mmCIF file of C-alpha atoms in Angstrom:
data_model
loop_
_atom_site.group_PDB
_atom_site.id
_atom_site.type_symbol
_atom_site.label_atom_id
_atom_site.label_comp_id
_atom_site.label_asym_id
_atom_site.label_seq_id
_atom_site.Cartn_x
_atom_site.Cartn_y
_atom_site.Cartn_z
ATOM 1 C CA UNK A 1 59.754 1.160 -14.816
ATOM 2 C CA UNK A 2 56.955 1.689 -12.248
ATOM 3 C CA UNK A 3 53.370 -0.502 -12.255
ATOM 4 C CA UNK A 4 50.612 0.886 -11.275
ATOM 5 C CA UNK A 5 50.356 1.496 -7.362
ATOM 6 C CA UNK A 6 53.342 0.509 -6.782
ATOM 7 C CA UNK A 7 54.659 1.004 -3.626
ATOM 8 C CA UNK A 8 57.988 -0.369 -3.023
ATOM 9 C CA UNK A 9 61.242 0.030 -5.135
ATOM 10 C CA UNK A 10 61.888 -0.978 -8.682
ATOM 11 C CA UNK A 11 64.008 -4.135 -9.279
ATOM 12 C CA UNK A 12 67.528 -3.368 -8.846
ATOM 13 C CA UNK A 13 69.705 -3.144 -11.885
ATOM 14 C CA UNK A 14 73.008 -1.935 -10.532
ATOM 15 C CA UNK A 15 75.203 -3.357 -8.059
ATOM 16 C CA UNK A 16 74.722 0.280 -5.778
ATOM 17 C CA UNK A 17 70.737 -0.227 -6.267
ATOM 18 C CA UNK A 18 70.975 -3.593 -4.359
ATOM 19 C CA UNK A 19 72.640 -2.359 -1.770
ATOM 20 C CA UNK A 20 70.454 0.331 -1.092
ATOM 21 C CA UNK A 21 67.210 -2.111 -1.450
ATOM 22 C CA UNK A 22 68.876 -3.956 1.633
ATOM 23 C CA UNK A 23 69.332 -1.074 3.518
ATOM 24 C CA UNK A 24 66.004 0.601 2.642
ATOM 25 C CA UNK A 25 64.660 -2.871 4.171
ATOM 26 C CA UNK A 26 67.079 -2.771 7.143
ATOM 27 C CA UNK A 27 66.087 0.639 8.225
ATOM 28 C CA UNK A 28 62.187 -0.309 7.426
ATOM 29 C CA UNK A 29 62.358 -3.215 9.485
ATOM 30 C CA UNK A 30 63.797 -1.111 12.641
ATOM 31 C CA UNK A 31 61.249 1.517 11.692
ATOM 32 C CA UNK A 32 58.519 -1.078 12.395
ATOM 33 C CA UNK A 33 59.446 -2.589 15.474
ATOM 34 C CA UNK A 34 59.783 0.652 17.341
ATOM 35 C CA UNK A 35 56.552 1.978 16.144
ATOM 36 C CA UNK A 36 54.721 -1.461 17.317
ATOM 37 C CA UNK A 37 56.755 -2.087 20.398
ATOM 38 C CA UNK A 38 55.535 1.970 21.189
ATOM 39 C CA UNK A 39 51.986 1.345 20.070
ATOM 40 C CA UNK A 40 52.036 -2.123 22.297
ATOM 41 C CA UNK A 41 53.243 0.056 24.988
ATOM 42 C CA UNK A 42 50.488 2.705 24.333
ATOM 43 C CA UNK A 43 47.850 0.623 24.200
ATOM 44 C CA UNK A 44 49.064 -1.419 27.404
ATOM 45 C CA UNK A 45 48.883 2.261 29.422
ATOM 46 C CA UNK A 46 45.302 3.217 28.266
ATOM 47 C CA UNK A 47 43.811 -0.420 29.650
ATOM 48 C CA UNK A 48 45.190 -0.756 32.757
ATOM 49 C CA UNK A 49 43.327 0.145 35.921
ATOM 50 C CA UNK A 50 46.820 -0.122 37.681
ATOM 51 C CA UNK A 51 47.968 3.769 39.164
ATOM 52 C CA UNK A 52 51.365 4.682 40.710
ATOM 53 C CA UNK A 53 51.584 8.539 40.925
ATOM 54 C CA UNK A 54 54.349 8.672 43.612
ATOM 55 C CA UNK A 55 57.235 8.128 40.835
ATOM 56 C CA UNK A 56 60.442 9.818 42.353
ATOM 57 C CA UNK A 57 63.378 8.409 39.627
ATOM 58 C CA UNK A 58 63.451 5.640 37.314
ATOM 59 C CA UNK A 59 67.627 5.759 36.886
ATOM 60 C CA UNK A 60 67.455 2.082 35.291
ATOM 61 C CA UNK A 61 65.100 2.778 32.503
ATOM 62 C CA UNK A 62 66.088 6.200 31.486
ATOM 63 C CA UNK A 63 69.325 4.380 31.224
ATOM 64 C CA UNK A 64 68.013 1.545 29.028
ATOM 65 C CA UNK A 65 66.069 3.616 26.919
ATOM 66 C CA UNK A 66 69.445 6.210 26.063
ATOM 67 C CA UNK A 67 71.819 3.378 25.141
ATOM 68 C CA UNK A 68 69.183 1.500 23.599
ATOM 69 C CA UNK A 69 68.573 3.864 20.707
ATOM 70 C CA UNK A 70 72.218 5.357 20.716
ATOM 71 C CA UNK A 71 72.740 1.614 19.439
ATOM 72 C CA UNK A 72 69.512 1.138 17.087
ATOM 73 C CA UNK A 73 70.898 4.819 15.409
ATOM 74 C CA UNK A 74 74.811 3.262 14.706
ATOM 75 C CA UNK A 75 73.130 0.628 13.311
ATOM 76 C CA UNK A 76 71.668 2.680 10.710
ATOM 77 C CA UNK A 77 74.474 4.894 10.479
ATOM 78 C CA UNK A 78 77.230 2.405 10.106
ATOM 79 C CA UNK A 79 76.022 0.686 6.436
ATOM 80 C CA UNK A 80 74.388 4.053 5.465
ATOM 81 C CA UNK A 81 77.778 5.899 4.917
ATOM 82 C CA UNK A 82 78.964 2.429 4.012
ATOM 83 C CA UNK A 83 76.963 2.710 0.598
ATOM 84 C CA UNK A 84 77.508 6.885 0.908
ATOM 85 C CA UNK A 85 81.358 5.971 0.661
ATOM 86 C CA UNK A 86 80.386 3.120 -1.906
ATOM 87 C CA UNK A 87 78.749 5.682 -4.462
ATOM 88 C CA UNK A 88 81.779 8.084 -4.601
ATOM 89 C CA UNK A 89 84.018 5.096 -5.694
ATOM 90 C CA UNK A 90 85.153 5.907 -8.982
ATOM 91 C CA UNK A 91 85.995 2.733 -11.259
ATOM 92 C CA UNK A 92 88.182 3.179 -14.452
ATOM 93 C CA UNK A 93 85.184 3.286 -16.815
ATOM 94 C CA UNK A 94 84.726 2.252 -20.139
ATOM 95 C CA UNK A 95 82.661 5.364 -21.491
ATOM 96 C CA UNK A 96 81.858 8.969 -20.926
ATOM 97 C CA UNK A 97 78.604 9.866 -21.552
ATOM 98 C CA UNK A 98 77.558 13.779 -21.019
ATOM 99 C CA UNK A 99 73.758 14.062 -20.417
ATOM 100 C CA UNK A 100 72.450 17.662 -21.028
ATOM 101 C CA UNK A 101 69.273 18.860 -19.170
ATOM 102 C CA UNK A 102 67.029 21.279 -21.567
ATOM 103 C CA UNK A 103 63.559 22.873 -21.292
ATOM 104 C CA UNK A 104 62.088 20.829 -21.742
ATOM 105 C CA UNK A 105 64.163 17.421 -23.309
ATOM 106 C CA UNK A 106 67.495 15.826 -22.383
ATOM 107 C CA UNK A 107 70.514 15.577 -24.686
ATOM 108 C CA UNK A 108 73.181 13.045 -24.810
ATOM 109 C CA UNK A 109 76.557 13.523 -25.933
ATOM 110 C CA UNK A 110 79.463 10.759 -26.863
ATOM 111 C CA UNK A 111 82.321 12.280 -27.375
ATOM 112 C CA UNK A 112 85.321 9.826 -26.673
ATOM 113 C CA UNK A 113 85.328 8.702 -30.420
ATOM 114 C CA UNK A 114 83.094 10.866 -33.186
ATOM 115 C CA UNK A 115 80.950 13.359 -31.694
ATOM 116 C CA UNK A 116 77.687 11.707 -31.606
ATOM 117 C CA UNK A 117 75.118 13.792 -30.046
ATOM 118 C CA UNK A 118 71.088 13.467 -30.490
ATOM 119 C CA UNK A 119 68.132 15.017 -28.935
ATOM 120 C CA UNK A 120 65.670 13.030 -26.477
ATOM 121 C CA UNK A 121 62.112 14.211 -26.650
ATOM 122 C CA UNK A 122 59.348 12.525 -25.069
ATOM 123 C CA UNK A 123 57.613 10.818 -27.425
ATOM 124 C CA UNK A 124 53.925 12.527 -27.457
ATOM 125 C CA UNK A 125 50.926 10.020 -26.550
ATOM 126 C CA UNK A 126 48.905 10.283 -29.224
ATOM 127 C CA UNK A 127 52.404 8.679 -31.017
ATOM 128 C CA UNK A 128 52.763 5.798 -29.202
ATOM 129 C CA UNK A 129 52.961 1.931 -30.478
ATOM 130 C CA UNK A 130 50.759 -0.593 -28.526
ATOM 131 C CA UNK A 131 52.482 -2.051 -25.472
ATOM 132 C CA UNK A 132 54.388 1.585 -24.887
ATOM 133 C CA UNK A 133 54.543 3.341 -21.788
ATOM 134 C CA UNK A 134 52.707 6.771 -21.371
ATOM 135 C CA UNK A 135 54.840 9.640 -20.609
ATOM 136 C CA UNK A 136 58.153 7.642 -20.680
ATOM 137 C CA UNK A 137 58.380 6.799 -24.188
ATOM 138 C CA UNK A 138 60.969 9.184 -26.170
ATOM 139 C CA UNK A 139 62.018 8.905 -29.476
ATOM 140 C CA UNK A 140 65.758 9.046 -29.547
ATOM 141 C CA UNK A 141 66.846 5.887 -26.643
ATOM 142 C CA UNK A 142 70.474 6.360 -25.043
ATOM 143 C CA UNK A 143 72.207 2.912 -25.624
ATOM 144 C CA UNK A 144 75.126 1.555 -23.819
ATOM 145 C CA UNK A 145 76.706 -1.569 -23.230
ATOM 146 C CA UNK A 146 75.913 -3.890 -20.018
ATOM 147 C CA UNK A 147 78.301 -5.042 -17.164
ATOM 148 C CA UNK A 148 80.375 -1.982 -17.788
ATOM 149 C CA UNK A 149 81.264 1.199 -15.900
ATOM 150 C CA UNK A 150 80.231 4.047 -17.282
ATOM 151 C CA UNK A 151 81.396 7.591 -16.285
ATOM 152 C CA UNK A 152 78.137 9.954 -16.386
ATOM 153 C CA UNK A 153 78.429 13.626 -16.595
ATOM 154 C CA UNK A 154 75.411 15.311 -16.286
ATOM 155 C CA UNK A 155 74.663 19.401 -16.670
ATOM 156 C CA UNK A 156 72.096 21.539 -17.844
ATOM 157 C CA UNK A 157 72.123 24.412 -20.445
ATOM 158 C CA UNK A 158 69.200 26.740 -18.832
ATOM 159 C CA UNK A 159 67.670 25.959 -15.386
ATOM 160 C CA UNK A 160 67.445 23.045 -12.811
ATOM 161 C CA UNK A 161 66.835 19.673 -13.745
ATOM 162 C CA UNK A 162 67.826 16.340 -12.320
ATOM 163 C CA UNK A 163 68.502 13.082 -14.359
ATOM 164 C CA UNK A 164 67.420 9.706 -12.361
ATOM 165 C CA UNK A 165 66.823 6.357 -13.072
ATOM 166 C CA UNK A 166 65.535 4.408 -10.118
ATOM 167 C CA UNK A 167 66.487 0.688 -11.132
ATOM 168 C CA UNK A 168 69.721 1.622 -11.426
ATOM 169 C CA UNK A 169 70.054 3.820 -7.925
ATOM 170 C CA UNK A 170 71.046 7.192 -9.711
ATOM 171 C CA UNK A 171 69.570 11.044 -9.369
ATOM 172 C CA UNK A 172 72.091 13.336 -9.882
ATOM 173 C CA UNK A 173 70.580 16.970 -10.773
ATOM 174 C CA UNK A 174 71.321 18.911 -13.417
ATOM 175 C CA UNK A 175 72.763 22.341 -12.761
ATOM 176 C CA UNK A 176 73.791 25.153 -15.185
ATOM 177 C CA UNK A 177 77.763 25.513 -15.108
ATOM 178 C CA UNK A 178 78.215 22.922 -13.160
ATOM 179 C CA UNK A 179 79.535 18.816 -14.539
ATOM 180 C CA UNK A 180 78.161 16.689 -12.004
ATOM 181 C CA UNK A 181 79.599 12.988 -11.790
ATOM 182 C CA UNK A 182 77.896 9.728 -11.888
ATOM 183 C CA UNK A 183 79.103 6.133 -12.257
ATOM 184 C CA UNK A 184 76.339 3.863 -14.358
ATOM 185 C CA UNK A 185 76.821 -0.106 -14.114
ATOM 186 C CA UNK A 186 73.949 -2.632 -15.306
ATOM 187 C CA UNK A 187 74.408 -5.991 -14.669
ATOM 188 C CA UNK A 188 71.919 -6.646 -17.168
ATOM 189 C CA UNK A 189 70.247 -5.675 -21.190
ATOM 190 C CA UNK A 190 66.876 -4.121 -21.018
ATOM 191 C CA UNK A 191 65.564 -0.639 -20.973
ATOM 192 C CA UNK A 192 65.387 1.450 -17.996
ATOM 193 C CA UNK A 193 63.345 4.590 -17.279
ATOM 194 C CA UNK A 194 63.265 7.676 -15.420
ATOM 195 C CA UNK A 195 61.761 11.229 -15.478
ATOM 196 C CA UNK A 196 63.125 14.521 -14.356
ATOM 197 C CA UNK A 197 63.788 14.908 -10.795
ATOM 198 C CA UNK A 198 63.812 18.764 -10.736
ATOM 199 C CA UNK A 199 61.303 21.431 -11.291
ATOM 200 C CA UNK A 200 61.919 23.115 -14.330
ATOM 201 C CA UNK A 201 59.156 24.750 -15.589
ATOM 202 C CA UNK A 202 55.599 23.603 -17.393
ATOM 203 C CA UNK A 203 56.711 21.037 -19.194
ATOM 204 C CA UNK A 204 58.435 18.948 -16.165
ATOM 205 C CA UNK A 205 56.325 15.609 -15.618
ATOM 206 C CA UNK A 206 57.308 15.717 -20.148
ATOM 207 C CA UNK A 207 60.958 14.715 -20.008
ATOM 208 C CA UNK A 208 61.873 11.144 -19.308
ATOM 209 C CA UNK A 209 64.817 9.541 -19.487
ATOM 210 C CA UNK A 210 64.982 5.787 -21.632
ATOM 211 C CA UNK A 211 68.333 4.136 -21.015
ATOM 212 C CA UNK A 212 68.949 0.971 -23.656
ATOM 213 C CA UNK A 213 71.531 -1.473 -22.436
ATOM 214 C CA UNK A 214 72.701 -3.496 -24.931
ATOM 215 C CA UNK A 215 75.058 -6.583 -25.423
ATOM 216 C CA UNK A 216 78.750 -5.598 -25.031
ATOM 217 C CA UNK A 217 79.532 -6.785 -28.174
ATOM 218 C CA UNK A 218 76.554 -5.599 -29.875
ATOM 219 C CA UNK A 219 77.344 -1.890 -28.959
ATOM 220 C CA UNK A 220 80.982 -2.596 -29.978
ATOM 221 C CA UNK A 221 79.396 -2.939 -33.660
ATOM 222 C CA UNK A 222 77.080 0.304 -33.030
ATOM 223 C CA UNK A 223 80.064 2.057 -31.925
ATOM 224 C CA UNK A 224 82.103 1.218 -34.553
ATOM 225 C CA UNK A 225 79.682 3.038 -37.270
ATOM 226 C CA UNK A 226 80.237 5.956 -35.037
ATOM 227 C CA UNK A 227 84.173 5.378 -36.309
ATOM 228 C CA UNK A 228 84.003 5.174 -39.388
ATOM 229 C CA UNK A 229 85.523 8.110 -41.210
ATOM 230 C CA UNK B 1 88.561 15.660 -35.825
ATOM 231 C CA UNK B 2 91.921 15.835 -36.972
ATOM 232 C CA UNK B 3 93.547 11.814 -37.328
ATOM 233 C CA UNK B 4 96.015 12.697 -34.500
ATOM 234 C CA UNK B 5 93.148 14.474 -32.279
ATOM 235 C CA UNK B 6 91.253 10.641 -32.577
ATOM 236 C CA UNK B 7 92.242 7.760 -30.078
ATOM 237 C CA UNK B 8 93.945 4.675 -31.935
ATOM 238 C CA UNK B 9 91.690 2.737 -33.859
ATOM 239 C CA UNK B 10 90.068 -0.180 -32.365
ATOM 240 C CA UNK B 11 91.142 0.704 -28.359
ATOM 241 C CA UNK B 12 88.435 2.322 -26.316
ATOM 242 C CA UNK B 13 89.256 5.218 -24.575
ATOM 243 C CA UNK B 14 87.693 7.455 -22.282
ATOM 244 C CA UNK B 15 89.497 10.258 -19.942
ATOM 245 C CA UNK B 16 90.984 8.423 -16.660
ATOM 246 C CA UNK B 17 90.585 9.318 -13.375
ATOM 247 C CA UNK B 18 92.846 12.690 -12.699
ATOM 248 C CA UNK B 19 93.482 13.064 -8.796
ATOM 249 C CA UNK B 20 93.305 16.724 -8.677
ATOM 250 C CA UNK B 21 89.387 16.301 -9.222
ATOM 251 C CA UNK B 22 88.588 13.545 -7.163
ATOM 252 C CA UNK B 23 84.810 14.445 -6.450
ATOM 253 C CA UNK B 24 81.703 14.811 -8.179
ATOM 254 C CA UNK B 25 82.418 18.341 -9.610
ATOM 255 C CA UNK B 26 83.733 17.862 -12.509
ATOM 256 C CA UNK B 27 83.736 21.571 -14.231
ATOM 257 C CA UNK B 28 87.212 22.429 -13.118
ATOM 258 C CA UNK B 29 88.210 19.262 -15.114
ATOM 259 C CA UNK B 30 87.015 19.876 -17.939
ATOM 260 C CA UNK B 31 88.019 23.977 -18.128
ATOM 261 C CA UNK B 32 91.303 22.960 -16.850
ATOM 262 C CA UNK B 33 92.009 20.531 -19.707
ATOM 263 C CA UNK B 34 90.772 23.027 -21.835
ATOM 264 C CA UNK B 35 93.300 25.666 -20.723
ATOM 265 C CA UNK B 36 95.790 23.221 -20.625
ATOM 266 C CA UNK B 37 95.492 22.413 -24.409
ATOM 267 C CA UNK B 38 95.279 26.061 -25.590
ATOM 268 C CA UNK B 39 98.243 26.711 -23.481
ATOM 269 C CA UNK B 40 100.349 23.895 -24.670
ATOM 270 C CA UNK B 41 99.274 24.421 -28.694
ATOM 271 C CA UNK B 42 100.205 28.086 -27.555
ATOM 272 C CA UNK B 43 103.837 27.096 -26.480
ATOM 273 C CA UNK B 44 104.750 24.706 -29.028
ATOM 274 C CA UNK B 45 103.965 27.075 -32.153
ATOM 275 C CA UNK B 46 105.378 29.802 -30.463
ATOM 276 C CA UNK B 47 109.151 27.353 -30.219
ATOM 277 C CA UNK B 48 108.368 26.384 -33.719
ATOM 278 C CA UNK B 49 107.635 22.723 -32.400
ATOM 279 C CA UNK B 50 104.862 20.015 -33.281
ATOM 280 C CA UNK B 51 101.547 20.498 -31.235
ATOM 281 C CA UNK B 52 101.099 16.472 -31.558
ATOM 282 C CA UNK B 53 101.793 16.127 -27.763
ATOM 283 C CA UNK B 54 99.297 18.539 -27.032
ATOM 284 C CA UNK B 55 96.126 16.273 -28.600
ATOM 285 C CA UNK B 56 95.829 14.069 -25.143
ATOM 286 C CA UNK B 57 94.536 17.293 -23.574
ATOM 287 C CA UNK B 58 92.282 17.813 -26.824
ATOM 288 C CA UNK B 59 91.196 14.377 -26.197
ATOM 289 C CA UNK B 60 90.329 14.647 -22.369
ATOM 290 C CA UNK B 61 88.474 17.877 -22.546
ATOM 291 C CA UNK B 62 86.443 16.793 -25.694
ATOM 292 C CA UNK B 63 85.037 13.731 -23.834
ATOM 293 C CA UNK B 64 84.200 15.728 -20.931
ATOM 294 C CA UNK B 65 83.424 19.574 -21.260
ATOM 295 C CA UNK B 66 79.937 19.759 -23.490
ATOM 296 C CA UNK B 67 80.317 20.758 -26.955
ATOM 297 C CA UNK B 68 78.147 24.078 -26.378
ATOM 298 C CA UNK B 69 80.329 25.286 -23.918
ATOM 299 C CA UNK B 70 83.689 24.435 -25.898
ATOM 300 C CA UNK B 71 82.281 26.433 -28.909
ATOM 301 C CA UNK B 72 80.915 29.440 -26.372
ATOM 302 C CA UNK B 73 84.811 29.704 -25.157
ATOM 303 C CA UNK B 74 86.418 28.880 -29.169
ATOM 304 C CA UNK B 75 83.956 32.072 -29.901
ATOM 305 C CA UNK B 76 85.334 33.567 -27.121
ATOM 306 C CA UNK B 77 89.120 33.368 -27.562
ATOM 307 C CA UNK B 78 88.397 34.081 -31.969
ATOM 308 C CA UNK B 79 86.666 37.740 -30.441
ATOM 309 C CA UNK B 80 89.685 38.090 -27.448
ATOM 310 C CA UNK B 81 86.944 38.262 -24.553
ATOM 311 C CA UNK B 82 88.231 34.652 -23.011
ATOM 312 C CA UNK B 83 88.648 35.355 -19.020
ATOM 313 C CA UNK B 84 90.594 32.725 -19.096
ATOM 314 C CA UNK B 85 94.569 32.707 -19.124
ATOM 315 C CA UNK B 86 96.418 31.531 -22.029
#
């Protein structure tokens, strides 16, 4: 989840969200030395007492300074769709969990086995235990097992939401009619938050997302209740 | 869920990837499946045949279309108004 002033991104939790950490600080880093090589530059042409006003062409540096960024720009491009390309890859996965966007709450939906479904409401702040976490909290957590793929299929029964979790590089939104795909791996247990990524109405900033990842063989046993005739 | 509409016991299960939807829309999916079952269940009681073979389209379109909208189109095709075609 977030700290307070936080500026950067969350630790990753997903294989994707690592890769788009170290692109987010590739492209940063190029972002910085253009704007302080221009700024060195600016500052270099307001302190000089040096004037040339009889400029006629300058071939060699319009050159340099065409190619120059045509390069800088492939560079970004090239591991950008690389990760693009990497998020569309679709893994045989283990579970398929439907995620239903509501006004204003999220429901989940297992379906491969019984139909477990439940409610997610945000659990109200005047409810919370010491050591919880102010408008993330909710009452009913999705759980799902660790290092495994997990087909996502998110939709929404009245208007636009979106369903995100930052640590683990997802927002996918929420649309009515529509089953949107996402692929969910963690490479590790914990809990993992997120909040609606869509405006949907008053009660927007009041529907978080709490996402429980549990021991493999652990949700095996939790599963199995879900068999049991 | 009927015993024959559940995977086998003990052996996850979840719908595999189907190259006619290879992308992130998924609705067609889903409604297709679901069309696909009624159709097939359709068939086989109208030869007089089993509608076992039928269940692995049950199965599919359970796990991926939401309940609400599978009970909007069951309503649908009990009152005849289904657009869809069976």
């Amino acid at each position: 989840m977030a700290t307070p002033a936080q500026l950067g991104l969350q630790n990753a939790t997903s294989p994707i969200m690592e890769e788009l950490i170290a692109f987010h600080d590739h492209a940063l880093m190029i972002i910085f030395l253009i704007s302080s090589l221009v700024l060195y530059i600016i500052s270099l042409m307001l302190t000089t007492k040096l004037t040339h006003t009889s400029t006629m062409n300058a071939q060699e540096i319009e050159m340099i300074w065409t190619i120059l960024p045509a390069i800088i720009l492939i560079m970004i491009a090239l591991p950008s769709l690389r990760i693009l390309y990497m998020t569309d890859e679709f893994n045989k996965p283990y579970l398929t969990l439907k995620a239903i966007g509501h006004q204003w709450y999220w429901s989940y939906e297992y379906s491969d086995y019984e139909d477990l479904a439940f409610d997610s409401y945000i659990t109200p702040t005047y409810f919370l235990e010491p050591g919880e976490f102010r408008l993330l909290e909710v009452d009913n957590r999705t759980t799902l097992p660790m290092e495994a793929d997990i087909r996502m299929l998110i939709t929404s029964q009245d208007v636009l939401h979106s369903w995100a979790v930052p640590s683990l590089g997802v927002k996918t939104d929420a649309i009515p009619g529509r089953l949107n795909q996402a692929m969910l791996a963690s490479m590790r247990p914990g809990l993992f938050y997120g909040q609606c990524s869509e405006i949907c109405g008053s009660n927007h900033s009041f529907m978080p997302i709490v996402l429980e990842f549990i021991y493999f063989q652990d949700f095996e046993v939790w599963a199995s209740y879900l068999y049991i005739v | 869920m009927l015993d024959t509409q559940k995977p086998p016991r003990k052996k996850r299960w979840t719908p595999p990837f189907d190259p006619r939807f290879p992308n992130q829309n998924q609705t067609r999916n889903c409604y297709q499946n679901f069309l696909e079952y009624q159709r097939c269940v359709k068939t086989m009681s109208r030869r007089g045949k089993n509608s076992e073979p039928c269940e692995y389209y049950f199965r599919v379109y359970n796990s991926l279309c939401p309940t609400s909208w599978v009970q909007h189109w069951n309503e649908q095709i009990k009152d005849g108004t289904f657009a869809g075609k069976i």
